[in-house]
Coordinates of C-alpha atoms in Angstrom, one line a residue:
Chain A
M299 CA 140.1 115.0 76.6
D300 CA 140.6 112.1 74.2
D301 CA 138.3 111.8 71.2
P302 CA 135.9 109.1 72.1
D303 CA 135.0 106.3 69.7
F304 CA 131.3 106.8 70.5
T305 CA 129.3 109.8 69.5
N306 CA 125.8 108.9 70.6
I307 CA 123.9 106.5 72.9
A308 CA 123.5 104.0 70.0
N309 CA 127.2 103.2 69.9
A310 CA 128.0 103.6 73.6
R311 CA 128.6 100.9 76.1
I312 CA 126.6 101.8 79.2
A313 CA 126.9 100.4 82.7
I314 CA 124.2 101.0 85.3
I315 CA 125.4 100.6 88.9
G316 CA 122.5 99.6 91.1
L317 CA 119.6 97.7 89.7
G318 CA 116.8 98.9 92.0
L319 CA 113.6 100.7 90.9
M320 CA 115.5 103.6 89.3
G321 CA 118.4 101.6 87.7
G322 CA 116.1 98.7 86.6
S323 CA 113.6 101.1 85.0
L324 CA 116.4 102.9 83.2
A325 CA 117.7 99.6 82.0
L326 CA 114.3 98.6 80.6
A327 CA 114.0 102.0 78.9
I328 CA 117.4 102.1 77.2
K329 CA 118.3 98.4 76.6
D330 CA 117.4 98.5 72.9
H331 CA 119.0 101.9 72.3
C332 CA 122.7 101.4 73.2
K333 CA 125.6 99.3 72.0
E334 CA 125.9 97.3 75.2
L335 CA 124.1 97.5 78.6
I336 CA 125.9 96.1 81.6
G337 CA 124.5 96.0 85.1
V338 CA 126.1 95.9 88.6
E339 CA 124.1 94.9 91.6
T340 CA 125.5 93.6 94.9
D341 CA 122.2 92.1 96.1
S342 CA 122.1 88.6 94.7
A343 CA 118.3 88.3 94.5
S344 CA 118.0 91.6 92.5
R345 CA 120.9 90.5 90.3
A346 CA 119.2 87.2 89.6
F347 CA 116.0 89.0 88.8
A348 CA 117.8 91.3 86.3
Q349 CA 119.4 88.3 84.6
Q350 CA 116.2 86.3 84.4
H351 CA 114.2 89.2 83.0
N352 CA 117.0 90.3 80.6
L353 CA 117.1 93.8 82.0
V354 CA 120.7 94.0 81.0
Q355 CA 122.9 92.1 78.6
R356 CA 125.2 91.0 81.4
T357 CA 126.0 91.7 85.0
T358 CA 129.5 92.2 86.3
N359 CA 131.3 93.9 89.2
F360 CA 132.0 97.6 89.7
N361 CA 135.7 97.5 88.6
S362 CA 134.9 95.6 85.4
A363 CA 132.0 97.8 84.6
Q364 CA 134.3 100.8 84.9
T365 CA 136.7 99.2 82.4
D366 CA 134.1 97.9 80.0
S367 CA 131.8 101.0 79.7
D368 CA 131.8 104.4 78.1
I369 CA 129.1 105.8 80.3
L370 CA 128.8 104.8 83.9
I371 CA 125.4 105.6 85.5
L372 CA 125.3 105.5 89.3
A373 CA 121.8 104.6 90.4
T374 CA 122.2 103.8 94.1
P375 CA 121.3 105.8 97.3
V376 CA 123.2 109.0 97.7
R377 CA 125.7 107.9 100.2
V378 CA 126.6 104.8 98.2
I379 CA 127.1 107.1 95.2
L380 CA 129.5 109.1 97.3
N381 CA 131.4 106.0 98.2
Q382 CA 131.5 104.9 94.5
L383 CA 132.9 108.3 93.5
E384 CA 135.6 108.0 96.2
I385 CA 136.5 104.5 94.8
L386 CA 136.6 105.9 91.2
G387 CA 138.9 108.7 92.4
Q388 CA 141.4 106.3 94.0
S389 CA 141.1 103.8 91.2
K390 CA 144.4 102.4 89.8
I391 CA 142.6 101.5 86.5
Q392 CA 143.9 103.8 83.9
N393 CA 141.1 104.6 81.5
P394 CA 142.4 104.8 78.0
K395 CA 139.7 107.4 77.1
S396 CA 137.4 109.8 78.9
K397 CA 134.6 108.2 80.8
I398 CA 131.3 109.9 81.3
I399 CA 129.8 109.6 84.9
L400 CA 126.2 110.4 85.4
D401 CA 124.3 109.8 88.7
L402 CA 120.6 109.6 89.6
G403 CA 121.0 110.6 93.2
S404 CA 118.2 112.6 95.0
T405 CA 120.6 115.3 96.3
K406 CA 123.2 117.1 94.2
S407 CA 125.6 119.3 96.1
A408 CA 127.5 116.6 97.9
I409 CA 127.7 114.5 94.8
T410 CA 128.8 117.2 92.4
A411 CA 131.4 118.3 95.0
A412 CA 132.8 114.7 95.0
M413 CA 132.6 114.6 91.2
Q414 CA 134.7 117.8 91.1
T415 CA 137.6 115.9 92.8
L416 CA 137.7 113.0 90.2
P417 CA 140.9 112.7 88.0
A418 CA 140.8 114.4 84.7
N419 CA 140.0 111.3 82.7
F420 CA 136.5 111.3 84.1
D421 CA 133.8 113.5 82.6
P422 CA 131.1 113.7 85.3
L423 CA 127.7 115.4 85.6
G424 CA 124.9 115.2 88.2
G425 CA 121.4 114.0 87.4
H426 CA 118.1 113.6 89.2
P427 CA 115.0 112.2 87.5
M428 CA 111.9 113.5 89.4
C429 CA 110.1 110.2 89.7
G430 CA 109.8 107.2 91.8
K431 CA 107.4 104.9 93.6
E432 CA 107.1 104.3 97.3
T433 CA 107.6 100.6 96.6
G434 CA 111.1 100.4 95.4
G435 CA 113.0 97.4 94.1
I436 CA 113.8 95.9 90.7
Q437 CA 110.5 93.9 90.8
N438 CA 108.7 97.3 90.3
A439 CA 110.9 98.4 87.5
D440 CA 108.9 100.1 84.7
P441 CA 110.2 101.2 81.3
D442 CA 107.8 104.1 81.4
L443 CA 108.8 105.4 84.9
Y444 CA 110.7 108.3 83.4
R445 CA 108.2 109.2 80.6
N446 CA 106.9 112.8 80.8
K447 CA 108.9 113.4 84.0
T448 CA 111.4 116.1 84.7
F449 CA 115.1 115.0 84.6
V450 CA 117.3 117.5 86.3
L451 CA 120.9 117.8 85.1
C452 CA 123.6 119.6 87.1
P453 CA 126.6 119.9 84.9
L454 CA 130.0 120.9 86.5
E455 CA 132.2 123.5 84.9
R456 CA 134.5 120.6 83.8
T457 CA 131.6 118.7 82.2
S458 CA 132.2 118.4 78.4
S459 CA 129.6 119.5 75.9
Q460 CA 129.7 115.9 74.6
A461 CA 128.7 114.5 78.0
L462 CA 125.9 117.0 78.3
A463 CA 124.7 116.2 74.8
L464 CA 124.7 112.5 75.5
A465 CA 122.8 113.0 78.7
H466 CA 120.2 115.0 76.7
E467 CA 120.0 112.2 74.2
L468 CA 119.5 109.6 77.0
I469 CA 116.8 111.8 78.5
A470 CA 115.0 112.0 75.1
I471 CA 115.2 108.2 74.7
I472 CA 113.5 107.6 78.0
G473 CA 110.9 110.2 77.3
A474 CA 111.8 112.6 80.1
T475 CA 112.2 116.4 80.0
P476 CA 115.6 117.9 80.9
L477 CA 116.0 120.8 83.3
I478 CA 119.4 122.3 83.8
L479 CA 120.1 123.6 87.3
S480 CA 123.0 124.3 89.6
A481 CA 123.5 121.7 92.3
E482 CA 122.6 124.4 94.9
Q483 CA 119.4 125.4 93.1
H484 CA 118.4 121.7 92.7
D485 CA 118.9 121.0 96.4
T486 CA 116.9 124.1 97.5
Y487 CA 114.0 123.2 95.3
A488 CA 114.2 119.5 96.0
A489 CA 114.0 120.2 99.7
L490 CA 110.8 122.1 99.3
I491 CA 109.1 120.0 96.6
S492 CA 110.3 116.5 97.7
H493 CA 112.2 116.1 100.9
L494 CA 109.8 118.4 102.9
P495 CA 106.7 116.4 101.7
Y496 CA 108.4 113.2 102.8
T497 CA 109.2 114.6 106.3
L498 CA 105.6 115.9 106.7
A499 CA 104.2 112.5 105.7
A500 CA 106.5 110.7 108.2
A501 CA 105.5 113.1 111.0
L502 CA 101.8 112.6 110.2
M503 CA 102.2 108.8 110.4
R504 CA 104.0 109.2 113.7
T505 CA 101.2 111.4 115.0
A506 CA 98.6 108.9 114.1
L507 CA 100.7 106.0 115.6
A508 CA 101.0 107.9 118.9
N509 CA 97.2 107.9 119.0
D510 CA 96.9 104.3 117.9
N511 CA 93.3 102.9 117.9
P512 CA 91.4 100.4 115.7
A513 CA 88.7 103.0 114.9
L514 CA 91.3 105.6 113.9
W515 CA 92.7 103.3 111.3
Q516 CA 89.3 102.2 110.1
M517 CA 88.5 105.9 109.4
A518 CA 91.7 106.3 107.3
A519 CA 90.5 107.1 103.8
S520 CA 92.1 108.2 100.5
G521 CA 93.1 111.6 102.0
F522 CA 95.2 110.0 104.7
R523 CA 96.5 107.4 102.3
D524 CA 97.8 110.0 99.8
T525 CA 99.1 112.5 102.4
T526 CA 101.1 109.7 104.1
R527 CA 102.2 107.8 100.9
L528 CA 105.8 109.1 101.0
A529 CA 106.2 107.8 104.6
A530 CA 106.5 104.3 103.1
S531 CA 109.6 105.3 101.1
D532 CA 112.8 103.2 101.4
L533 CA 114.5 104.3 104.6
T534 CA 118.1 104.0 103.3
M535 CA 117.3 106.2 100.4
I536 CA 115.5 108.8 102.5
T537 CA 118.0 108.9 105.3
D538 CA 120.7 109.6 102.8
V539 CA 118.6 112.3 101.2
L540 CA 117.8 114.1 104.5
L541 CA 121.4 113.9 105.7
T542 CA 123.1 115.0 102.5
N543 CA 120.6 117.9 102.0
R544 CA 120.4 118.7 105.7
T545 CA 120.8 122.5 105.4
A546 CA 118.1 123.0 102.7
V547 CA 115.8 120.5 104.4
L548 CA 116.0 122.3 107.8
E549 CA 115.4 125.6 106.0
S550 CA 112.4 124.3 104.3
L551 CA 111.1 122.9 107.7
T552 CA 111.5 126.4 109.2
K553 CA 109.5 127.9 106.4
Y554 CA 106.9 125.2 106.7
K555 CA 106.5 125.6 110.4
A556 CA 105.8 129.3 109.9
E557 CA 103.0 128.5 107.4
L558 CA 101.6 125.9 109.8
D559 CA 101.6 128.5 112.6
S560 CA 99.7 131.0 110.3
L561 CA 97.1 128.3 109.6
T562 CA 96.9 127.5 113.3
T563 CA 96.3 131.2 114.1
A564 CA 93.6 131.4 111.5
I565 CA 91.8 128.3 112.9
E566 CA 92.1 129.6 116.4
S567 CA 90.5 132.9 115.3
G568 CA 87.3 131.1 114.4
D569 CA 86.9 133.7 111.6
A570 CA 85.6 131.8 108.6
V571 CA 86.4 134.7 106.2
A572 CA 89.9 135.0 107.4
L573 CA 90.5 131.2 107.3
H574 CA 89.0 131.0 103.8
A575 CA 91.4 133.7 102.7
V576 CA 94.4 131.9 104.1
L577 CA 93.5 128.7 102.3
E578 CA 92.4 130.2 99.0
S579 CA 95.8 130.7 97.2
A580 CA 96.9 127.1 98.1
Q581 CA 93.6 125.7 96.8
R582 CA 93.9 127.7 93.5
K583 CA 97.5 126.8 92.9
R584 CA 97.0 123.1 93.7
S585 CA 94.0 122.9 91.4
E586 CA 96.0 124.6 88.5
L587 CA 99.1 122.5 89.1
F588 CA 97.6 119.0 88.7
K589 CA 94.5 119.1 86.6
Chain B
M13 CA 56.9 107.5 118.6
D14 CA 54.3 106.6 116.0
D15 CA 54.5 103.3 114.2
P16 CA 55.8 104.2 110.7
D17 CA 54.3 102.9 107.6
F18 CA 57.7 102.0 106.3
T19 CA 59.9 99.3 107.7
N20 CA 62.8 99.2 105.4
I21 CA 64.5 101.3 102.7
A22 CA 62.5 99.6 99.9
N23 CA 59.3 101.2 101.1
A24 CA 60.7 104.5 102.4
R25 CA 60.5 107.8 100.7
I26 CA 63.9 109.4 100.9
A27 CA 64.9 113.0 100.4
I28 CA 68.5 114.0 99.9
I29 CA 69.2 117.7 100.7
G30 CA 72.3 118.8 98.8
L31 CA 73.2 117.2 95.4
G32 CA 76.9 117.6 95.3
L33 CA 79.5 114.9 95.2
M34 CA 78.3 113.1 98.3
G35 CA 74.5 113.6 97.9
G36 CA 74.7 112.9 94.1
S37 CA 76.8 109.7 94.7
L38 CA 74.3 108.6 97.4
A39 CA 71.4 109.2 95.0
L40 CA 73.0 107.1 92.3
A41 CA 73.7 104.3 94.8
I42 CA 70.2 104.1 96.3
K43 CA 67.8 105.3 93.5
D44 CA 66.7 101.7 92.6
H45 CA 66.4 100.6 96.2
C46 CA 63.8 103.0 97.8
K47 CA 60.1 103.8 97.2
E48 CA 60.7 107.4 96.1
L49 CA 63.9 109.5 95.9
I50 CA 63.5 113.3 96.1
G51 CA 66.4 115.8 95.7
V52 CA 66.8 119.3 97.0
E53 CA 69.5 121.5 95.5
T54 CA 69.6 125.3 95.6
D55 CA 72.3 125.6 92.8
S56 CA 70.3 125.7 89.6
A57 CA 73.1 124.1 87.4
S58 CA 73.5 121.2 89.8
R59 CA 69.8 120.8 90.0
A60 CA 69.5 120.7 86.2
F61 CA 72.3 118.2 86.1
A62 CA 70.5 115.9 88.6
Q63 CA 67.2 116.2 86.6
Q64 CA 68.9 115.6 83.2
H65 CA 70.8 112.5 84.5
N66 CA 67.8 111.2 86.5
L67 CA 69.8 111.1 89.7
V68 CA 66.5 111.6 91.6
Q69 CA 62.9 111.0 90.7
R70 CA 62.1 114.6 91.2
T71 CA 63.5 117.8 92.8
T72 CA 61.7 120.1 95.2
N73 CA 62.3 122.6 97.9
F74 CA 63.4 122.0 101.5
N75 CA 59.9 122.4 103.0
S76 CA 58.2 120.1 100.6
A77 CA 61.0 117.5 100.9
Q78 CA 60.3 117.5 104.7
T79 CA 56.6 116.9 104.2
D80 CA 57.0 114.3 101.4
S81 CA 59.7 112.1 102.9
D82 CA 60.2 109.5 105.6
I83 CA 64.0 109.8 105.7
L84 CA 65.7 113.2 105.3
I85 CA 69.4 113.0 104.5
L86 CA 71.4 116.2 104.9
A87 CA 74.3 116.1 102.5
T88 CA 75.6 119.7 102.6
P89 CA 78.6 121.4 104.2
V90 CA 78.5 121.3 108.1
R91 CA 77.4 124.8 108.7
V92 CA 74.6 124.5 106.2
I93 CA 73.5 121.3 108.0
L94 CA 73.5 123.3 111.2
N95 CA 71.2 125.9 109.6
Q96 CA 68.9 123.2 108.2
L97 CA 68.6 121.6 111.7
E98 CA 67.7 125.0 113.1
I99 CA 65.0 125.5 110.4
L100 CA 63.6 122.0 111.1
G101 CA 63.5 122.8 114.8
Q102 CA 61.5 125.9 114.2
S103 CA 59.3 124.4 111.5
K104 CA 55.6 124.9 111.8
I105 CA 54.9 121.8 109.7
Q106 CA 53.5 119.2 111.9
N107 CA 54.8 115.8 110.8
P108 CA 52.0 113.2 111.1
K109 CA 54.6 110.6 111.9
S110 CA 58.2 110.3 113.1
K111 CA 60.8 111.4 110.5
I112 CA 64.3 110.1 110.5
I113 CA 67.1 112.7 110.0
L114 CA 70.5 111.4 108.9
D115 CA 73.4 113.8 108.0
L116 CA 76.7 113.2 106.1
G117 CA 78.6 116.0 107.7
S118 CA 82.4 115.8 108.3
T119 CA 82.2 116.8 111.9
K120 CA 79.7 115.4 114.4
S121 CA 79.7 117.1 117.9
A122 CA 78.1 120.4 116.7
I123 CA 75.6 118.5 114.5
T124 CA 74.5 115.9 117.1
A125 CA 74.2 118.7 119.7
A126 CA 71.8 120.5 117.3
M127 CA 70.0 117.3 116.6
Q128 CA 69.5 116.9 120.3
T129 CA 67.3 120.0 120.4
L130 CA 64.9 118.9 117.6
P131 CA 61.3 118.4 118.6
A132 CA 60.3 114.9 119.6
N133 CA 58.7 114.0 116.2
F134 CA 62.1 113.9 114.7
D135 CA 64.3 110.8 115.0
P136 CA 67.8 112.0 114.2
L137 CA 71.3 110.4 114.0
G138 CA 74.7 111.6 112.8
G139 CA 76.6 110.0 110.0
H140 CA 79.9 110.5 108.2
P141 CA 81.0 108.4 105.3
M142 CA 84.8 108.3 105.1
C143 CA 85.2 109.0 101.4
G144 CA 85.3 111.9 99.0
K145 CA 87.3 113.3 96.1
E146 CA 89.2 116.6 96.0
T147 CA 87.1 117.5 92.9
G148 CA 83.6 117.9 94.3
G149 CA 80.4 118.6 92.5
I150 CA 77.5 116.5 91.2
Q151 CA 79.4 116.1 87.9
N152 CA 81.8 113.8 89.7
A153 CA 79.1 111.7 91.4
D154 CA 79.9 108.0 91.4
P155 CA 77.6 105.2 92.5
D156 CA 80.6 103.3 93.9
L157 CA 82.0 106.2 96.0
Y158 CA 80.9 104.6 99.2
R159 CA 81.8 101.0 98.3
N160 CA 84.1 99.4 100.8
K161 CA 84.4 102.6 102.7
T162 CA 83.9 103.2 106.4
F163 CA 80.6 104.9 107.3
V164 CA 80.6 106.3 110.8
L165 CA 77.3 106.5 112.6
C166 CA 76.8 108.6 115.8
P167 CA 73.4 107.7 117.2
L168 CA 72.0 110.0 119.9
E169 CA 70.4 108.6 123.1
R170 CA 67.0 109.5 121.6
T171 CA 67.8 107.7 118.3
S172 CA 65.3 104.9 117.8
S173 CA 66.4 101.3 117.1
Q174 CA 64.4 101.6 113.9
A175 CA 66.3 104.6 112.7
L176 CA 69.6 102.9 113.5
A177 CA 68.5 99.7 111.7
L178 CA 67.5 101.7 108.6
A179 CA 70.8 103.5 108.6
H180 CA 72.6 100.1 108.7
E181 CA 70.4 98.9 105.8
L182 CA 71.2 102.0 103.8
I183 CA 74.9 101.5 104.5
A184 CA 74.7 97.9 103.3
I185 CA 72.9 99.0 100.1
I186 CA 75.7 101.4 99.2
G187 CA 78.4 98.8 100.0
A188 CA 80.0 100.7 103.0
T189 CA 81.0 99.4 106.4
P190 CA 79.3 100.9 109.5
L191 CA 81.3 102.1 112.5
I192 CA 79.4 103.2 115.6
L193 CA 81.2 106.0 117.5
S194 CA 80.2 108.8 119.9
A195 CA 80.4 112.2 118.3
E196 CA 83.3 113.1 120.5
Q197 CA 85.3 110.0 119.5
H198 CA 84.5 110.7 115.8
D199 CA 85.7 114.3 116.0
T200 CA 88.9 113.3 117.8
Y201 CA 89.8 110.6 115.2
A202 CA 88.6 112.7 112.2
A203 CA 90.8 115.5 113.3
L204 CA 93.9 113.2 113.3
I205 CA 93.1 111.1 110.2
S206 CA 91.4 113.7 108.0
H207 CA 91.4 117.3 109.1
L208 CA 95.1 117.4 110.1
P209 CA 96.2 115.9 106.8
Y210 CA 94.2 118.6 105.0
T211 CA 95.8 121.3 107.1
L212 CA 99.3 119.9 106.4
A213 CA 98.6 119.8 102.7
A214 CA 97.4 123.4 102.6
A215 CA 100.5 124.5 104.6
L216 CA 102.8 122.6 102.2
M217 CA 101.2 124.3 99.2
R218 CA 101.5 127.7 100.9
T219 CA 105.2 127.0 101.6
A220 CA 105.9 126.1 98.0
L221 CA 103.9 129.2 96.8
A222 CA 106.0 131.5 99.0
N223 CA 109.0 130.2 97.1
D224 CA 107.4 130.4 93.7
N225 CA 109.7 129.6 90.8
P226 CA 109.1 127.9 87.4
A227 CA 111.8 125.3 88.1
L228 CA 110.3 124.4 91.5
W229 CA 106.9 123.6 89.9
Q230 CA 108.7 121.7 87.1
M231 CA 110.3 119.5 89.7
A232 CA 106.9 118.7 91.4
A233 CA 106.4 114.9 90.9
S234 CA 104.0 112.3 92.2
G235 CA 105.2 112.7 95.8
F236 CA 104.3 116.4 95.9
R237 CA 101.1 115.8 94.0
D238 CA 99.8 113.2 96.5
T239 CA 101.0 115.0 99.7
T240 CA 99.2 118.2 98.6
R241 CA 96.1 116.6 97.1
L242 CA 93.8 117.5 99.9
A243 CA 94.8 121.2 99.6
A244 CA 92.5 121.3 96.5
S245 CA 89.4 120.4 98.6
D246 CA 86.3 122.6 98.4
L247 CA 87.0 125.6 100.7
T248 CA 83.4 126.0 102.0
M249 CA 83.4 122.4 103.1
I250 CA 86.8 122.5 104.7
T251 CA 86.3 125.9 106.4
D252 CA 83.2 124.5 108.0
V253 CA 85.1 121.4 109.1
L254 CA 88.0 123.2 110.6
L255 CA 85.8 125.7 112.5
T256 CA 83.2 123.2 113.8
N257 CA 86.0 120.8 115.0
R258 CA 88.3 123.5 116.1
T259 CA 89.3 122.1 119.5
A260 CA 90.2 118.6 118.2
V261 CA 92.0 120.1 115.1
L262 CA 94.1 122.4 117.3
E263 CA 94.9 119.5 119.6
S264 CA 96.0 117.3 116.6
L265 CA 98.1 120.2 115.3
T266 CA 99.9 120.5 118.7
K267 CA 100.6 116.8 118.6
Y268 CA 101.8 117.0 115.0
K269 CA 104.1 119.9 115.7
A270 CA 105.8 117.9 118.5
E271 CA 106.4 115.0 116.0
L272 CA 107.8 117.5 113.5
D273 CA 110.1 118.9 116.1
S274 CA 111.4 115.3 116.9
L275 CA 112.1 114.7 113.2
T276 CA 113.8 118.1 112.9
T277 CA 116.0 117.2 115.9
A278 CA 116.9 113.9 114.3
I279 CA 117.8 115.5 111.0
E280 CA 119.9 118.2 112.8
S281 CA 121.8 115.5 114.7
G282 CA 123.2 114.2 111.4
D283 CA 123.1 110.7 113.0
A284 CA 121.9 108.3 110.3
V285 CA 121.1 105.5 112.8
A286 CA 119.1 107.7 115.1
L287 CA 117.2 109.2 112.1
H288 CA 116.5 105.8 110.6
A289 CA 115.1 104.7 114.0
V290 CA 112.7 107.7 114.2
L291 CA 111.4 107.0 110.7
E292 CA 111.1 103.3 111.0
S293 CA 107.8 102.8 112.9
A294 CA 106.1 105.3 110.5
Q295 CA 107.5 103.4 107.5
R296 CA 106.3 100.0 108.8
K297 CA 102.8 101.1 109.8
R298 CA 102.2 103.0 106.5
S299 CA 103.4 99.9 104.5
E300 CA 101.0 97.7 106.5
L301 CA 98.0 100.0 106.4
F302 CA 97.8 100.4 102.6
K303 CA 99.2 97.4 100.8

């Protein structure tokens, strides 16, 4: 690859594609740390918000952002990222120098497979910051969204050491903690720790809805609120996640249903000691994990 | 029943049996509003905490509390409440006047059935405030725990209008909102809105534990934290809840598993439009319910 004329984030021109909660928060966190920050957003209201609040130095379209940036960060739902990678692969624009492509998508196997097919003048790697809010949108952008959060990186074999080093520098700037995983590892773990919880929350909301009653909702307290929180997530984002990580999500659901059956059996037994024993390890681990 | 010498909370002597999170919080919320506030707590550390922090005017034992109070509030786990009601029923102490018994237990059918068998000089009714914290104990007692929360009351046929009026006055003092339900209604709704969420959270923690890996835990973010929060609940409390509301909990689990199967089928189909449609009502209702 060509020798780039930028060696760190401070002298890099960065374009963020997608100014929603994730892209907008990233913009706020890095705007004072790079040479130029460009934003691309197809939704006119979100674009106007970004301009009015100076989240980026300027906004432009996808093609121009590609030409004008050293690092392209894709911060849209997974299937939009897949479309963007296809467009980049077919692009007639000849990049004079290597261009780093980092994405923030919630699943990684499909995205890194698509990255693998990009022309040689691209230097791609997958990323997934483990944070978010159930209320998305640029209006909720927060410069501290990434602080103290895990930021998974899935480098490809073709990813240059320079691209990986710059991704680490970016992660340090936004206050996150890097975690290097293969795309397959990421997707297996993300299914268990993120996509499964979403699915359970949605199924719980559907169960309550099927038994709709004013008194039922009046009895909903903080336990129900927290257990169902993920069910309020953006549907475009979550549909993309579940469908691009379908195999791992279905595997995690099979495992989960087996655990639910074990608990059901313990409740049916009416044996307090046995039930207590089944619940104990979960109680201990949850108490340790989030103090 | 005899005419009592107290007509409102301000001139009533109240005994709270069990000074944990619920009893301790109630003590803090009512101590300045009643004639005398007595506490009973068998755990010596909790009792010492209550004394040191003046949560109650004095502590005593269960028998003395019965003799010395006009209103007895049972704030222990459900099966302890059932034991206490049995002791009250067999008590040789002859109450000179009617004594109101209110409990704060999380399930109501078993408790109100036990209340039904009490001698005629008791004036019992069931209660369940819809609030709590996953970290129990008197150390976490909070005078505002009940504020703006729903407080379910399950009066028996034998419950006097005076007892019901005093329970309403107590609920007004602590800032909660009363909701009158039959014990059966309460238990059906509580299974769906509280006991089922707990069971799902515990099964999710068990699923993650069965796939234990440092990277998995490092990826656990706010979504996993909130969805599993209830799994950290006190095991004695929750074992009692699940076993004294077994039928309704098992029914809610059956309904839930059917919803989970519907979601699984939609994910398997790979049809984004169909999946979106299945998730949409849950997303809308959750967003409306907690703004």
